[in-house]
Coordinates of C-alpha atoms in Angstrom, one line a residue:
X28 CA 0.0 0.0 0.0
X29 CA 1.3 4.0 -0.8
X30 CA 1.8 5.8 2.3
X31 CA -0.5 8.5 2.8
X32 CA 0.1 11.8 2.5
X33 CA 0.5 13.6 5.4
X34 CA -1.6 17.4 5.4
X35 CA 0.4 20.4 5.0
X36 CA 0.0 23.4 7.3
X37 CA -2.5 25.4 5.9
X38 CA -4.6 22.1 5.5
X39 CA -4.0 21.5 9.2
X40 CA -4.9 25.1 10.5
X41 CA -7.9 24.8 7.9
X42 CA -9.3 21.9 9.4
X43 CA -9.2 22.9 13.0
X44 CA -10.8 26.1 11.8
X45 CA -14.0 24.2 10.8
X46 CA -13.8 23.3 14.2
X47 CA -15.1 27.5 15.1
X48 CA -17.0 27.5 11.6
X49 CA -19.0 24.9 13.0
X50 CA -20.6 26.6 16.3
X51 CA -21.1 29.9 13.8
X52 CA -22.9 27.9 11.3
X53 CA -25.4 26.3 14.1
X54 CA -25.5 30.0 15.5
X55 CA -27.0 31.2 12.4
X56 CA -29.4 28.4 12.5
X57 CA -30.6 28.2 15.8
X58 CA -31.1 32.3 16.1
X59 CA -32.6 35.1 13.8
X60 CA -30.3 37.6 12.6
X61 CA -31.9 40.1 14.1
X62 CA -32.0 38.0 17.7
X63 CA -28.3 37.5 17.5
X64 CA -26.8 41.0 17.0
X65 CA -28.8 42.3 20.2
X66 CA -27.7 39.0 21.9
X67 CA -24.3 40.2 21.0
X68 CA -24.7 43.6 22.4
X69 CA -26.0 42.6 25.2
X70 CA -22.9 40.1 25.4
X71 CA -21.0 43.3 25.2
X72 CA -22.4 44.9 27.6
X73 CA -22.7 42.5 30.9
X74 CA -20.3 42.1 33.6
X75 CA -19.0 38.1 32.8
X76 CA -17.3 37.1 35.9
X77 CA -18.4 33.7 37.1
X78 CA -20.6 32.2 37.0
X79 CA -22.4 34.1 33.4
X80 CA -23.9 32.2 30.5
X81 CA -23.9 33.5 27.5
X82 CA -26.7 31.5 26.2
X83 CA -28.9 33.7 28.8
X84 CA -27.1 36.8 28.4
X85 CA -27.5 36.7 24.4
X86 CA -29.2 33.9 23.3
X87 CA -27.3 30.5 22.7
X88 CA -27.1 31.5 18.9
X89 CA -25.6 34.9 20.0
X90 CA -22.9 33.3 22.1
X91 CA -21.5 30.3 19.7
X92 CA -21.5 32.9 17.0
X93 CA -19.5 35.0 19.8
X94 CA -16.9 31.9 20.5
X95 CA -16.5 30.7 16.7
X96 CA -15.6 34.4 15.8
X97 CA -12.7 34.1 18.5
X98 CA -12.1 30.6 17.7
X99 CA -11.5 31.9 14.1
X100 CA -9.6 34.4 15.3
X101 CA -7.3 32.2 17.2
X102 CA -6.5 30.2 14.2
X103 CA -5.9 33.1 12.4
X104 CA -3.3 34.8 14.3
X105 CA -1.1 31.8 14.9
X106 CA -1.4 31.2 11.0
X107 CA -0.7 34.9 10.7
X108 CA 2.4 34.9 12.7
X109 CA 4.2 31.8 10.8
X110 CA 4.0 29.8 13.5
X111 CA 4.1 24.9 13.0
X112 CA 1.0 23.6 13.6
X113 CA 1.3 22.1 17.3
X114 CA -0.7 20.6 20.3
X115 CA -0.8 24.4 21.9
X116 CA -2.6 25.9 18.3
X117 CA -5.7 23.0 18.8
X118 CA -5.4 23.9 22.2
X119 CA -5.7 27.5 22.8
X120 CA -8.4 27.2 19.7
X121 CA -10.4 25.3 21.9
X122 CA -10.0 27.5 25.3
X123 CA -10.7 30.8 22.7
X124 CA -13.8 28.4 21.9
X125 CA -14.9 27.4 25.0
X126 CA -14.5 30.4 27.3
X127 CA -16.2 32.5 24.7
X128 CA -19.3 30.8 25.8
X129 CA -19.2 31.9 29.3
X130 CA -17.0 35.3 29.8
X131 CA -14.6 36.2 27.2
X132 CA -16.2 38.2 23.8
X133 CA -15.5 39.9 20.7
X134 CA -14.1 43.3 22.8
X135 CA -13.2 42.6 26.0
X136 CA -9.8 40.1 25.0
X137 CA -8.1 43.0 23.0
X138 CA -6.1 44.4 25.8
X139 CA -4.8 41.9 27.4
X140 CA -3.6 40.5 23.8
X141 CA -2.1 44.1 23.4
X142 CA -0.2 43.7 26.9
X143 CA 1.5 40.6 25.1
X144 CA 2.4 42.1 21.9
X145 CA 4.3 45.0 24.5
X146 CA 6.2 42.8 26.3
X147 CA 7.4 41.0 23.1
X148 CA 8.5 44.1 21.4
X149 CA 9.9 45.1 25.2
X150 CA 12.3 42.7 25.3
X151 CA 12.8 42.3 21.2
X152 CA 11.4 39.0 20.5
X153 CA 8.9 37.6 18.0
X154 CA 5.5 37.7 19.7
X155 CA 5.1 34.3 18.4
X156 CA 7.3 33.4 21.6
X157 CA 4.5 34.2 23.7
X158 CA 1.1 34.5 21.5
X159 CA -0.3 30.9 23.3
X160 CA 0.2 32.4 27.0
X161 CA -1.6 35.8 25.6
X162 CA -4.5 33.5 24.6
X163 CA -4.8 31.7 27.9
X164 CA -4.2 34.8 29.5
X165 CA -7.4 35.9 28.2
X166 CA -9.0 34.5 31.6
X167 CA -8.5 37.8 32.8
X168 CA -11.2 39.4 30.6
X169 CA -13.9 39.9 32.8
X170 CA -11.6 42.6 34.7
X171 CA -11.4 44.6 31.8
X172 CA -15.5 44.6 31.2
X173 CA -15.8 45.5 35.0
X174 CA -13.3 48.6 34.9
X175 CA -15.1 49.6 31.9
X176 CA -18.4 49.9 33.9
X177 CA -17.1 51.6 37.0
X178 CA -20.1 54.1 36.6
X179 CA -18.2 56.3 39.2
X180 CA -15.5 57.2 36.4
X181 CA -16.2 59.5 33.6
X182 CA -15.9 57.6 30.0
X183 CA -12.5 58.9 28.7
X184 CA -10.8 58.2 32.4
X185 CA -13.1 54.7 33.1
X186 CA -11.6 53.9 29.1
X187 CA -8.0 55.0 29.8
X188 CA -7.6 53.4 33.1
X189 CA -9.8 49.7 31.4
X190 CA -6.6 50.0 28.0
X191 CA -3.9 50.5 30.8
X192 CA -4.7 47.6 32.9
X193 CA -5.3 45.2 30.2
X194 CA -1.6 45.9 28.9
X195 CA -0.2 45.5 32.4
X196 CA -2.0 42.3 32.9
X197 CA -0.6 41.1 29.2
X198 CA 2.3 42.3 29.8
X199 CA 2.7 40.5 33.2
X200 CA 1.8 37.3 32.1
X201 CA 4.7 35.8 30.5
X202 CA 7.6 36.1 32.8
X203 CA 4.7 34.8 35.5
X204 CA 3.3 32.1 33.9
X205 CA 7.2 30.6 33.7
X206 CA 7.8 31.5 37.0
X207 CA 4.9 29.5 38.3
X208 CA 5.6 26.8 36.7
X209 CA 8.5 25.4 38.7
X210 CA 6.7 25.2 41.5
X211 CA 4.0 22.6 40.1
X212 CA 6.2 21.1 37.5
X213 CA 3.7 21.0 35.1
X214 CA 1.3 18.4 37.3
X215 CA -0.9 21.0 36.3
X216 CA -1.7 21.9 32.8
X217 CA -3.8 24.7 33.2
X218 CA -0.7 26.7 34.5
X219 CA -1.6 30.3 33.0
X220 CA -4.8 29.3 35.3
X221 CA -2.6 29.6 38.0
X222 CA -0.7 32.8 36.9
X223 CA -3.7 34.3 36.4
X224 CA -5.1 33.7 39.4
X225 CA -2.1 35.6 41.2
X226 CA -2.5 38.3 38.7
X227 CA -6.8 38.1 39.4
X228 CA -6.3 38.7 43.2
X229 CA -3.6 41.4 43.3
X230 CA -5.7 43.7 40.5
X231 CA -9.5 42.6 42.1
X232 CA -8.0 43.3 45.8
X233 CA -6.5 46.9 44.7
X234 CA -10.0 47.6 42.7
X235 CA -11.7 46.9 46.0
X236 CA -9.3 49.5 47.5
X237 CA -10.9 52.1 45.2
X238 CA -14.4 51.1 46.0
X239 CA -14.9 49.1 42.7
X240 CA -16.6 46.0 44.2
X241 CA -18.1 43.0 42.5
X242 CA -21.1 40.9 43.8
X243 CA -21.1 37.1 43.2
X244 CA -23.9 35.8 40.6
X245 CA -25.2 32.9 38.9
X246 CA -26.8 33.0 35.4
X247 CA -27.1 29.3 34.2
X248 CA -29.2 28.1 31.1
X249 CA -31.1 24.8 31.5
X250 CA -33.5 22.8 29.5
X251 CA -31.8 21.7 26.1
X252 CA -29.8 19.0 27.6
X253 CA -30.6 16.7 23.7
X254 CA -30.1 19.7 21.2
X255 CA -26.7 20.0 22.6
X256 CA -26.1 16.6 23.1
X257 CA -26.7 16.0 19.3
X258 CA -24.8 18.9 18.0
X259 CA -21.4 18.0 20.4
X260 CA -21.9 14.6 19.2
X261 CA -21.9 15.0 15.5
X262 CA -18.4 17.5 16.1
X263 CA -17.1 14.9 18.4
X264 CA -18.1 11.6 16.2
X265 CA -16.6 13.8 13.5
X266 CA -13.1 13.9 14.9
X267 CA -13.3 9.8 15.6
X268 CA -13.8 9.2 12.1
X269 CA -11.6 11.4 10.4
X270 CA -8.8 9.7 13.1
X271 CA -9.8 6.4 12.0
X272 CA -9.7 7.5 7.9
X273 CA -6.4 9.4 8.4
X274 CA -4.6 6.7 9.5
X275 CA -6.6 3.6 10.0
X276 CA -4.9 0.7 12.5
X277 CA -2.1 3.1 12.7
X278 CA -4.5 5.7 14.2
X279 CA -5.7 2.7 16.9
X280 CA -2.0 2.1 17.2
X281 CA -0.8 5.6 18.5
X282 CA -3.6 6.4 20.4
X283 CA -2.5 3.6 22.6
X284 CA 0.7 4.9 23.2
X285 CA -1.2 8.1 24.0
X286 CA -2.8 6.1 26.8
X287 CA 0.1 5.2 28.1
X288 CA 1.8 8.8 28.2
X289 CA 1.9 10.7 31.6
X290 CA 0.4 13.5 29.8
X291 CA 3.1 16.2 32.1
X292 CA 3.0 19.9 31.0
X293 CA 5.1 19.8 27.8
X294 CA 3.2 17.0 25.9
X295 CA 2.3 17.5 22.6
X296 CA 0.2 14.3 20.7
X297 CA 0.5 16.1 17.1
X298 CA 4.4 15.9 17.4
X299 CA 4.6 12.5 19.0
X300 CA 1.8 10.9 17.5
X301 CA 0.3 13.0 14.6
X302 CA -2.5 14.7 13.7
X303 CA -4.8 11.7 13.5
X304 CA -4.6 9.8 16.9
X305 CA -4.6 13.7 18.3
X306 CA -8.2 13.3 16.5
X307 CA -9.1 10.3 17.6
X308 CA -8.5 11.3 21.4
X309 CA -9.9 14.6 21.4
X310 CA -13.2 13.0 19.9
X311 CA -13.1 10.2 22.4
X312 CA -12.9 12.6 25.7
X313 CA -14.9 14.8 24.1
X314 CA -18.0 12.0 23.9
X315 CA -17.2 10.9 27.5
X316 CA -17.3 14.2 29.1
X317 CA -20.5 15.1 27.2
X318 CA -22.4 12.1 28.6
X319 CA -20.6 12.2 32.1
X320 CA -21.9 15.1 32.4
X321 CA -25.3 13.9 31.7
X322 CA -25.2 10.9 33.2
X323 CA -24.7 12.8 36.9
X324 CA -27.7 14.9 36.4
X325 CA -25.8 18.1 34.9
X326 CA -27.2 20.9 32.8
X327 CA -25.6 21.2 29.3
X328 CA -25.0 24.8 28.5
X329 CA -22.0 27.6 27.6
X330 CA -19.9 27.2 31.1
X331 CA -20.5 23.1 30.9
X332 CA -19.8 23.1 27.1
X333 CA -16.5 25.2 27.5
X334 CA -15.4 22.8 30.1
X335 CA -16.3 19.9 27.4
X336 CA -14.5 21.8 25.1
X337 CA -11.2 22.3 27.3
X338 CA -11.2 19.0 28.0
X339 CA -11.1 18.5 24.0
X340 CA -8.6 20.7 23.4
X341 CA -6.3 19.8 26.2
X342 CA -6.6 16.2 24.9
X343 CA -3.5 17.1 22.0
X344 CA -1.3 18.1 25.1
X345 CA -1.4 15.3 28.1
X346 CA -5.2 14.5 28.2
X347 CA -6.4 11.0 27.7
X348 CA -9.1 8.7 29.2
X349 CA -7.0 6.8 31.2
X350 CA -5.7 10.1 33.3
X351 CA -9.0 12.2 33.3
X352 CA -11.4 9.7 34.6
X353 CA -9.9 8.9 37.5
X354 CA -9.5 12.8 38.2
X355 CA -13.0 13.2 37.5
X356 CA -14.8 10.3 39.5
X357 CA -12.8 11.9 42.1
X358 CA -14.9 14.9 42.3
X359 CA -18.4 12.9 41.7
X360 CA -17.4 11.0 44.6
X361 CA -16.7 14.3 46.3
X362 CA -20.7 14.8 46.1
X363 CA -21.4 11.6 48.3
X364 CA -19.6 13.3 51.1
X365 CA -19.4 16.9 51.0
X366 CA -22.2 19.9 51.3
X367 CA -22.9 19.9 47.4
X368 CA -24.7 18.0 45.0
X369 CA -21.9 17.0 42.1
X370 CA -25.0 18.4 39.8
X371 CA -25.1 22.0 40.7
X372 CA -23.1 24.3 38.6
X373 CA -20.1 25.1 40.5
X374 CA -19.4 21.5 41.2
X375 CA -20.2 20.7 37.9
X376 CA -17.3 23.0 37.2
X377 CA -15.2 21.6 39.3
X378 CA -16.0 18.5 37.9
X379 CA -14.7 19.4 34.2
X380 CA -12.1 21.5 34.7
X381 CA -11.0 19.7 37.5
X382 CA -8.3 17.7 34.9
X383 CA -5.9 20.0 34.6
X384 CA -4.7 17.5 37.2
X385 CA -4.7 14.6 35.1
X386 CA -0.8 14.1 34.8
X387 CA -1.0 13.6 38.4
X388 CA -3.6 10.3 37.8
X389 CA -1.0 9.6 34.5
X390 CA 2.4 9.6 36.9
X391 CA 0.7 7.8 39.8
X392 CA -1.9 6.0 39.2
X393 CA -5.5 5.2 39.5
X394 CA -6.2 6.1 43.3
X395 CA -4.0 9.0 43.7
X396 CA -5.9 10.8 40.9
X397 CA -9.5 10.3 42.4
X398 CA -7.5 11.6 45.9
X399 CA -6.4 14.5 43.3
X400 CA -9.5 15.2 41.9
X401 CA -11.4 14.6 45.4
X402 CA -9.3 17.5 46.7
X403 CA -9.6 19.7 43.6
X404 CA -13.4 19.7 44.5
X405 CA -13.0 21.5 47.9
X406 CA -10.1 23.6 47.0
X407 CA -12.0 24.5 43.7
X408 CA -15.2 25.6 45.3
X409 CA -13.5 28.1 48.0
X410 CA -10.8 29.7 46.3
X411 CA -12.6 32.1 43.6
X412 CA -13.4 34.1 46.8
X413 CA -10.4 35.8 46.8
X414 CA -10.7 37.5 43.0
X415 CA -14.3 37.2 42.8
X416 CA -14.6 35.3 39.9
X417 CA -12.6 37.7 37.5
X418 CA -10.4 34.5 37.0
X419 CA -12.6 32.5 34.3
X420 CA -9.6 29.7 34.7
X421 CA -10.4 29.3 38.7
X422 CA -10.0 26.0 38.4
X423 CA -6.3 26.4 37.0
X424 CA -5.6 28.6 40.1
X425 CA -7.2 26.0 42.1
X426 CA -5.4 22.7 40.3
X427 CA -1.9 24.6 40.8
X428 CA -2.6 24.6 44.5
X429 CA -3.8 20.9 45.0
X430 CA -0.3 19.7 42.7
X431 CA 2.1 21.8 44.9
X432 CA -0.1 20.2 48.1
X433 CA -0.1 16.6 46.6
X434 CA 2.5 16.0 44.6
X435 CA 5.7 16.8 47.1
X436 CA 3.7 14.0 49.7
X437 CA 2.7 11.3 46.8
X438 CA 6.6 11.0 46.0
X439 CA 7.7 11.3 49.0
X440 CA 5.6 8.5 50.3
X441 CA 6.1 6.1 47.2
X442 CA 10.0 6.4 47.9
X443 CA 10.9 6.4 51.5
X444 CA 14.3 7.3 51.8
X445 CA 13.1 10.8 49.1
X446 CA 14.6 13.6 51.3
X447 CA 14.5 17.9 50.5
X448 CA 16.9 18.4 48.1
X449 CA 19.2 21.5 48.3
X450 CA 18.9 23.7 51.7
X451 CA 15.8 24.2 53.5
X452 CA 13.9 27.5 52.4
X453 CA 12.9 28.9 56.0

């Protein structure tokens, strides 16, 4: 048999951009025309810290049409700037995506991208160095919406002072999100989560200083559990089969060495195994996140779906079914014993963005990863307190907490004579 061909770049960025295309296309459908530019506006316009839903805010064809324009976008600008088609391009598509759905929109992401941009030409490097952090770093978007309506402020001030701290917080982002790093060691893999939860609660705390205060809230669409079932199945079947007709057995093949990967910070399946066991993957977690989430009771709707779709898109860089599952029935087990039902929307949350800890369940096993994802839950749940939810990626802030907690005791306990290398900090 002729080897087949393997897909150029632009064929590869072209197919994950029909990935966007798709939610703008069943946008169109499911909403009038008319519906869906007021359901932007009013996207626009209101505050999106957690826990908002753009399907109530705008209408649920309003806010896919909202995340495939950024999805688009995100494709576009990592085309634009030259850059190999890697696990991180699938991956901050599909944050860009997902997030759209539930607190980041078509004006409030600028700045913060801007901040990025400065601290590239700062220090006289390509931006392409640092364009995937500027994307994550986008979690920080709902602080730019809020300074823009601190009512207090006259426009031209309230505008200068919204532009000037969406640089500083893009500008920030890079050297911090390295910096972090080291102390997790990539056990979590939402680790501009965690930088941007440092970032979330110096910025909300001096805010609060100048009497800018933010209430907590819950907007949280219910009721069309089947319609999104069916159109996150189609996209997700979609990636199976074009896995299995990329590379047939050899598609089966690699995706079992994916299984067997760790899945630490750093992984990237379209390197190590190409582009169409990366497919196969994503498609699988995809399907059993989607009817997990069913299965416990949950509602599917923007925040759920953009934890479906990080799931998705974190499955090209260290996420499998073998290391999120174990994560995950952590947290539903969480809901037997703690003050929460694992079906209310915070937990529900937790319980989809709670793998960023699944190299954890990947390095040790089974039972360590349900303890992981047991303590994700609580920690999780109690933490977006401190920034008020401007963080959309709480639970990267939170997963970076639980892997410096955990991960220091696991090794030391699975090798006895492990002592604290290097002098003691004090």
């Amino acid at each position: 048999m002729s080897e087949r061909r393997e897909l150029t770049r632009k064929e590869r960025f072209g197919l994950l951009a029909l990935v966007p295309a798709y939610f703008i296309v069943v946008g169109l459908i499911i909403q009038p025309p008319a519906e869906i530019l007021q359901g932007l506006a009013n996207i626009i316009r209101e505050p999106d810290f957690l826990i908002t839903d753009y399907f109530v805010v705008g209408g649920v064809g309003a806010a896919m049409i909202n995340a495939g324009v950024l999805g688009l976008f995100s494709v576009w600008i990592v085309y634009a700037l030259k850059m190999d088609f890697s696990g991180h391009t699938i991956t901050s598509c599909f944050l860009m995506l997902g997030f759209s759905l539930f607190g980041k929109n078509i004006v409030n992401v600028w700045t913060i991208l801007g901040g990025v941009f400065l601290y590239a030409a700062y220090h006289k490097t390509h931006v392409s160095r640092y364009i995937y952090v500027g994307i994550y770093g986008t979690s920080l978007s709902p602080i730019i919406t809020q300074l823009m309506q601190a009512s207090h402020l006259p426009v031209v001030p309230r505008l200068a002072i919204t532009v000037l701290v969406g640089l500083l917080i893009g500008f920030v982002l890079p050297p911090l999100s390295t910096h972090v790093h080291y102390a997790h060691k990539g056990y979590s893999l939402y680790n501009v989560g965690f930088a941007a939860g440092i970032i979330a609660t110096v910025v909300v705390s001096v805010m609060k200083s100048f009497g800018i205060e933010t209430q907590s809230r819950l907007i949280w669409y219910t009721g069309s559990n089947r319609l999104f079932a069916v159109l996150l199945s189609i996209l997700f079947c979609g990636m199976i089969i074009g896995g299995l007709i990329g590379e047939g057995k050899n598609t089966l093949a690699a995706y079992k060495r994916i299984w067997k990967s760790t899945g630490i910070s750093g992984t990237d399946y379209i390197k190590e195994e190409g582009m169409a066991a990366t497919l196969f993957n994503m498609g699988i977690n995809g399907l059993f996140a989607t009817f997990f989430v069913m299965a416990v009771g949950g509602d599917l709707n923007g925040p759920t779906i953009g934890g479906i779709l990080t799931i998705v898109g974190f499955s090209s860089t260290g996420k499998h079914l073998r290391n999120i599952a174990p994560i995950m029935f952590g947290v539903f087990l969480g809901g037997f014993t703690k003050d929460w039902d694992i079906y209310e929307p915070s937990p529900m949350l937790a319980l989809l963005f709670s793998t960023t800890l699944a190299p954890i369940a990947g390095e040790f096993g089974v039972l360590v990863g349900v303890l992981a994802g047991y303590l994700h839950s609580s920690v999780a749940l109690n933490v977006g307190i401190v920034y008020g939810g401007m963080n959309l990626y709480n639970n990267g802030f939170a997963g970076g907490i639980v892997a410096i907690f955990l991960v220091p005791v696991i090794q030391s306990i699975e090798d006895r004579r492990a002592r604290a290398r290097g002098s003691l900090s004090l």
